[in-house]
Amino acid sequence: MTDYLIRATAADDFIRAFAVTSKNVTEEARTRHGLSPVASAALGRTMAAALMMGVDLKNEDDVLTIQFEGDGPIGGITVTANSRGGVKGYVGNPDVILPPNQYGHFDVGGAVGKGTLRIMKDIGLKEPYAGSVDIQTGEIAQDLTYYYAASEQVPSVVALGVLTDRHTDYHILESGGYIIQLMPGCSEEIISQLEQRCTAAESVTSMLRSGKIPEEMLEVILGDMDLKIHEKKPVRFECDCSKERVTKALVAMGSRELAGMIDDGEPVTLTCSFCNSKYTFEIPELQQILKFSLEKRTEKLSS
Ligand code: ZN
């Protein structure tokens, strides 16, 4: 099955809902970054959430970033998604290994640790919108639920899951989740019905494992609440880095730094944190960039 997400409403628009299946996205992140199982779970859950939150942005070019800055051994998680179904992300220490937690699951909370969860929305304004809360459990879904309540005042249910094949190389078997949000004015009846359904529902990974698609995951919870699917969108791991962009980063380092690299006499390789693509610059290329950088500075001085 290809990866996609859906956007839906229920209960006369008093409920908004999103669901996603993102196995290939998480598998691509795993192979690109060489993620350990617990790192796959942490990044996979965060990417699934970011995809659903990203599609909720208003404009084509808007981007959303989720950052977990915790003191745990994973060394932080950064994920950026756009409104077109593209997502990219990385963790500080992709090879972090931890024993399972008391429930026998990946100890994502232990890997993330305590600290700050930050959500940034770049929606074309001068300053991006930013909200932050303390990390609650580090298990990702609970932290985002808390963020929605505390920072955006939107009561939400966030459920996320990643399942790996522990009998082989820990490749990704399932990945995805859903977000359900209550709009102002939602009746007590709907709220209690929703609470019951969510408590009774199987985990995301169980639902996906039994073959449920995003539409069916939402049906389990909202099926008899006038569920309406409004949009279905393919999603993918996608990075917008390029040699041109990396060259700009080199220019920004300044001519002294560049001259130092040339003096070292070795090609320079820069790695994109988000997708692990490597860009190598040979000495003649570095000389060109230095020349360009010096010309630019002269232009600036003379103008
Ligand atoms: Zn990249």
Coordinates of C-alpha atoms and ligand atoms in Angstrom, one line a residue:
M1 CA 0.0 0.0 0.0
T2 CA 1.3 3.5 -0.8
D3 CA 1.5 6.0 2.0
Y4 CA -1.3 8.6 2.3
L5 CA -3.3 10.7 4.7
I6 CA -6.9 11.7 4.9
R7 CA -8.7 14.7 6.4
A8 CA -12.2 14.3 7.7
T9 CA -14.9 15.8 9.9
A10 CA -17.6 14.2 12.0
A11 CA -20.5 15.2 14.2
D12 CA -21.7 18.1 12.2
D13 CA -18.1 19.5 11.9
F14 CA -17.7 19.6 15.7
I15 CA -15.0 17.0 15.2
R16 CA -12.0 17.3 12.9
A17 CA -9.9 14.2 12.1
F18 CA -6.8 13.1 10.3
A19 CA -5.3 9.7 9.7
V20 CA -2.2 8.5 8.0
T21 CA -0.4 5.4 6.9
S22 CA 3.4 6.1 6.6
K23 CA 5.2 2.8 6.4
N24 CA 7.4 3.8 3.4
V25 CA 8.1 7.3 4.8
T26 CA 9.4 5.7 8.1
E27 CA 11.3 3.0 6.2
E28 CA 13.0 5.6 4.0
A29 CA 14.0 7.6 7.1
R30 CA 15.3 4.4 8.7
T31 CA 17.5 3.4 5.7
R32 CA 18.7 7.0 5.0
H33 CA 19.8 7.6 8.6
G34 CA 20.6 4.1 9.8
L35 CA 18.0 4.4 12.6
S36 CA 18.0 1.9 15.5
P37 CA 14.6 0.4 16.3
V38 CA 13.8 2.9 19.1
A39 CA 15.0 5.8 16.9
S40 CA 12.8 4.5 14.0
A41 CA 9.8 4.5 16.4
A42 CA 10.6 8.0 17.7
L43 CA 11.2 9.6 14.3
G44 CA 8.4 7.6 12.6
R45 CA 5.8 8.7 15.2
T46 CA 6.9 12.3 14.9
M47 CA 6.8 12.2 11.1
A48 CA 3.3 10.7 11.1
A49 CA 2.1 13.5 13.3
A50 CA 3.9 16.2 11.4
L51 CA 2.3 15.0 8.1
M52 CA -1.2 15.3 9.6
M53 CA -0.4 18.7 11.2
G54 CA 1.3 19.9 8.0
V55 CA -1.8 19.2 5.8
D56 CA -3.7 21.5 8.1
L57 CA -1.6 24.5 7.1
K58 CA -3.4 27.0 4.9
N59 CA -1.0 27.7 2.1
E60 CA 1.1 25.6 -0.4
D61 CA 4.4 27.0 0.9
D62 CA 3.7 26.8 4.6
V63 CA 5.9 24.5 6.6
L64 CA 5.6 23.0 10.1
T65 CA 8.4 21.9 12.3
I66 CA 8.2 19.7 15.4
Q67 CA 11.2 19.7 17.7
F68 CA 11.7 17.5 20.7
E69 CA 14.6 19.0 22.7
G70 CA 15.0 16.4 25.4
D71 CA 17.9 15.3 27.6
G72 CA 17.6 11.7 26.6
P73 CA 20.1 9.6 24.6
I74 CA 18.4 10.2 21.3
G75 CA 19.8 13.7 21.3
G76 CA 16.6 15.5 20.1
I77 CA 14.2 15.0 17.2
T78 CA 13.5 17.5 14.4
V79 CA 10.9 17.0 11.8
T80 CA 9.6 19.4 9.1
A81 CA 6.5 18.8 7.0
N82 CA 4.7 20.9 4.3
S83 CA 1.1 21.1 3.4
R84 CA 1.6 19.0 0.2
G85 CA 2.4 15.7 2.0
G86 CA 6.1 16.0 2.1
V87 CA 8.1 15.3 5.3
K88 CA 11.7 15.1 6.4
G89 CA 13.4 14.6 9.7
Y90 CA 16.3 13.4 11.8
V91 CA 17.4 12.5 15.3
G92 CA 20.6 13.5 17.1
N93 CA 21.8 9.9 17.7
P94 CA 20.3 7.5 15.2
D95 CA 22.0 4.4 16.7
V96 CA 20.6 4.8 20.2
I97 CA 19.8 1.4 21.8
L98 CA 17.6 1.1 24.9
P99 CA 16.0 -2.0 26.6
P100 CA 12.2 -2.2 26.1
N101 CA 10.0 -0.3 28.7
Q102 CA 7.9 -2.0 31.3
Y103 CA 5.2 -2.7 28.7
G104 CA 7.6 -4.5 26.4
H105 CA 7.5 -1.6 23.9
F106 CA 10.2 0.6 22.5
D107 CA 11.3 3.0 25.2
V108 CA 10.7 6.2 23.1
G109 CA 10.1 8.2 26.3
G110 CA 13.4 7.1 27.8
A111 CA 15.2 7.9 24.5
V112 CA 13.6 11.4 24.3
G113 CA 14.0 12.4 28.0
K114 CA 12.8 15.6 29.7
G115 CA 12.9 19.0 28.0
T116 CA 10.9 21.1 25.6
L117 CA 8.6 20.3 22.7
R118 CA 8.5 23.1 20.2
I119 CA 6.1 23.5 17.3
M120 CA 6.9 26.1 14.7
K121 CA 4.7 27.1 11.8
D122 CA 6.2 29.1 9.0
I123 CA 3.2 30.5 7.3
G124 CA 4.8 33.3 5.3
L125 CA 4.8 35.9 8.1
K126 CA 8.0 37.7 9.1
E127 CA 8.2 35.7 12.4
P128 CA 7.1 32.1 12.3
Y129 CA 4.4 31.1 14.8
A130 CA 6.0 29.1 17.7
G131 CA 4.5 27.3 20.6
S132 CA 6.3 25.3 23.2
V133 CA 5.5 23.1 26.2
D134 CA 7.4 20.8 28.6
I135 CA 7.8 17.3 27.3
Q136 CA 5.4 15.2 29.3
T137 CA 6.3 11.5 28.6
G138 CA 8.5 11.7 25.5
E139 CA 6.3 9.1 23.9
I140 CA 5.4 11.7 21.2
A141 CA 1.6 11.2 21.0
Q142 CA 0.9 12.2 24.6
D143 CA 3.2 15.2 24.2
L144 CA 1.4 16.4 21.2
T145 CA -2.0 15.9 22.9
Y146 CA -0.7 18.0 25.7
Y147 CA 0.7 20.6 23.3
Y148 CA -2.7 21.0 21.6
A149 CA -4.5 21.4 24.9
A150 CA -2.0 23.7 26.6
S151 CA -0.8 25.8 23.7
E152 CA -3.6 25.9 21.2
Q153 CA -6.5 25.1 23.5
V154 CA -7.8 22.4 21.2
P155 CA -8.9 19.2 23.0
S156 CA -7.3 16.4 20.9
V157 CA -6.7 12.7 20.7
V158 CA -3.4 11.9 19.1
A159 CA -2.5 8.2 18.5
L160 CA 0.7 7.2 16.7
G161 CA 2.5 3.9 16.1
V162 CA 5.5 2.3 14.5
L163 CA 6.0 -1.5 14.2
T164 CA 9.3 -3.0 13.2
D165 CA 10.2 -6.5 12.2
R166 CA 12.2 -7.8 15.2
H167 CA 12.9 -11.1 13.5
T168 CA 15.0 -9.6 10.7
D169 CA 16.7 -6.3 10.3
Y170 CA 14.0 -4.2 12.1
H171 CA 12.6 -2.8 8.9
I172 CA 9.3 -1.0 9.2
L173 CA 6.2 -3.2 9.1
E174 CA 3.6 -0.5 9.9
S175 CA 3.7 3.2 10.7
G176 CA 0.9 5.7 11.0
G177 CA -1.6 7.3 13.3
Y178 CA -4.6 9.6 13.7
I179 CA -5.5 12.9 15.3
I180 CA -9.0 13.8 16.4
Q181 CA -9.9 17.3 17.5
L182 CA -12.9 18.8 19.2
M183 CA -14.1 22.1 18.0
P184 CA -15.7 24.7 20.4
G185 CA -19.3 24.0 21.2
C186 CA -19.0 20.2 21.0
S187 CA -21.7 18.6 23.2
E188 CA -20.9 16.6 26.3
E189 CA -22.6 13.6 24.7
I190 CA -20.2 13.6 21.8
I191 CA -17.2 14.1 24.1
S192 CA -18.1 11.1 26.3
Q193 CA -18.9 8.9 23.2
L194 CA -15.5 9.8 21.8
E195 CA -13.7 9.1 25.1
Q196 CA -15.3 5.6 25.2
R197 CA -14.4 4.8 21.6
C198 CA -10.8 5.9 22.0
T199 CA -10.3 3.9 25.2
A200 CA -11.8 0.8 23.6
A201 CA -9.9 1.2 20.3
E202 CA -7.0 -1.1 19.5
S203 CA -3.5 0.5 19.1
V204 CA -2.6 2.1 15.8
T205 CA -0.1 -0.6 15.0
S206 CA -2.7 -3.4 15.7
M207 CA -5.2 -1.7 13.5
L208 CA -2.7 -1.3 10.7
R209 CA -1.4 -4.8 11.2
S210 CA -4.9 -6.2 10.8
G211 CA -5.1 -4.4 7.4
K212 CA -7.0 -1.3 8.3
I213 CA -6.5 1.7 6.0
P214 CA -6.7 5.3 7.4
E215 CA -10.4 5.6 6.5
E216 CA -11.1 2.4 8.5
M217 CA -9.1 3.6 11.5
L218 CA -11.3 6.7 11.7
E219 CA -14.4 4.6 11.2
V220 CA -13.6 2.5 14.3
I221 CA -13.9 5.7 16.3
L222 CA -16.2 8.0 14.4
G223 CA -18.1 5.5 12.2
D224 CA -21.5 6.3 13.5
M225 CA -20.9 10.0 14.0
D226 CA -21.6 11.1 10.5
L227 CA -17.9 10.7 9.4
K228 CA -17.1 12.6 6.2
I229 CA -13.8 12.2 4.3
H230 CA -12.8 15.4 2.6
E231 CA -9.4 14.8 1.3
K232 CA -7.0 12.0 0.5
K233 CA -3.4 12.9 -0.2
P234 CA -0.3 10.8 -0.9
V235 CA 2.6 11.4 1.5
R236 CA 6.4 10.9 1.1
F237 CA 9.8 11.5 2.6
E238 CA 11.0 14.5 0.7
C239 CA 14.0 16.8 1.2
D240 CA 14.6 20.1 -0.7
C241 CA 18.3 20.2 -0.3
S242 CA 20.5 20.5 -3.4
K243 CA 24.1 21.3 -4.3
E244 CA 23.1 24.8 -5.0
R245 CA 21.6 25.2 -1.5
V246 CA 24.7 23.7 0.1
T247 CA 26.9 26.0 -1.9
K248 CA 25.0 28.9 -0.4
A249 CA 25.7 27.6 3.0
L250 CA 29.4 27.4 2.1
V251 CA 29.3 31.0 0.9
A252 CA 27.7 32.0 4.2
M253 CA 30.6 30.5 6.2
G254 CA 32.7 33.4 4.9
S255 CA 35.8 33.7 2.8
R256 CA 38.3 33.1 5.7
E257 CA 36.7 29.7 6.4
L258 CA 36.7 28.9 2.7
A259 CA 40.3 29.9 2.2
G260 CA 41.2 27.6 5.2
M261 CA 39.4 24.7 3.5
I262 CA 41.3 25.3 0.3
D263 CA 44.6 25.4 2.2
D264 CA 43.9 22.1 3.8
G265 CA 44.0 20.7 0.2
E266 CA 41.2 18.0 0.8
P267 CA 37.8 17.9 -0.8
V268 CA 35.1 19.0 1.6
T269 CA 31.9 16.9 2.1
L270 CA 28.8 18.4 3.7
T271 CA 25.9 16.2 4.8
C272 CA 22.3 17.3 4.9
S273 CA 21.0 16.6 8.4
F274 CA 17.5 16.0 7.2
C275 CA 18.1 13.4 4.5
N276 CA 21.7 12.4 5.0
S277 CA 22.6 13.3 1.3
K278 CA 26.3 14.0 0.9
Y279 CA 27.6 16.9 -1.2
T280 CA 31.3 16.8 -2.0
F281 CA 33.2 19.9 -3.2
E282 CA 36.6 19.5 -4.9
I283 CA 39.3 22.1 -4.4
P284 CA 38.6 23.9 -7.8
E285 CA 35.0 24.1 -6.9
L286 CA 35.9 25.6 -3.5
Q287 CA 38.2 28.1 -5.3
Q288 CA 35.3 29.1 -7.5
I289 CA 33.0 29.6 -4.5
L290 CA 35.7 31.6 -2.7
K291 CA 36.1 33.8 -5.8
F292 CA 32.3 34.3 -5.9
S293 CA 32.2 35.1 -2.2
L294 CA 35.0 37.7 -2.5
E295 CA 33.3 39.3 -5.5
K296 CA 30.0 39.5 -3.6
R297 CA 31.8 41.2 -0.7
T298 CA 33.4 43.7 -3.0
E299 CA 30.0 44.5 -4.6
K300 CA 28.6 45.0 -1.1
L301 CA 31.4 47.3 -0.1
S302 CA 31.2 49.4 -3.3
S303 CA 27.4 49.7 -3.3
Ligands
ZN1 ZN 18.4 16.9 2.4

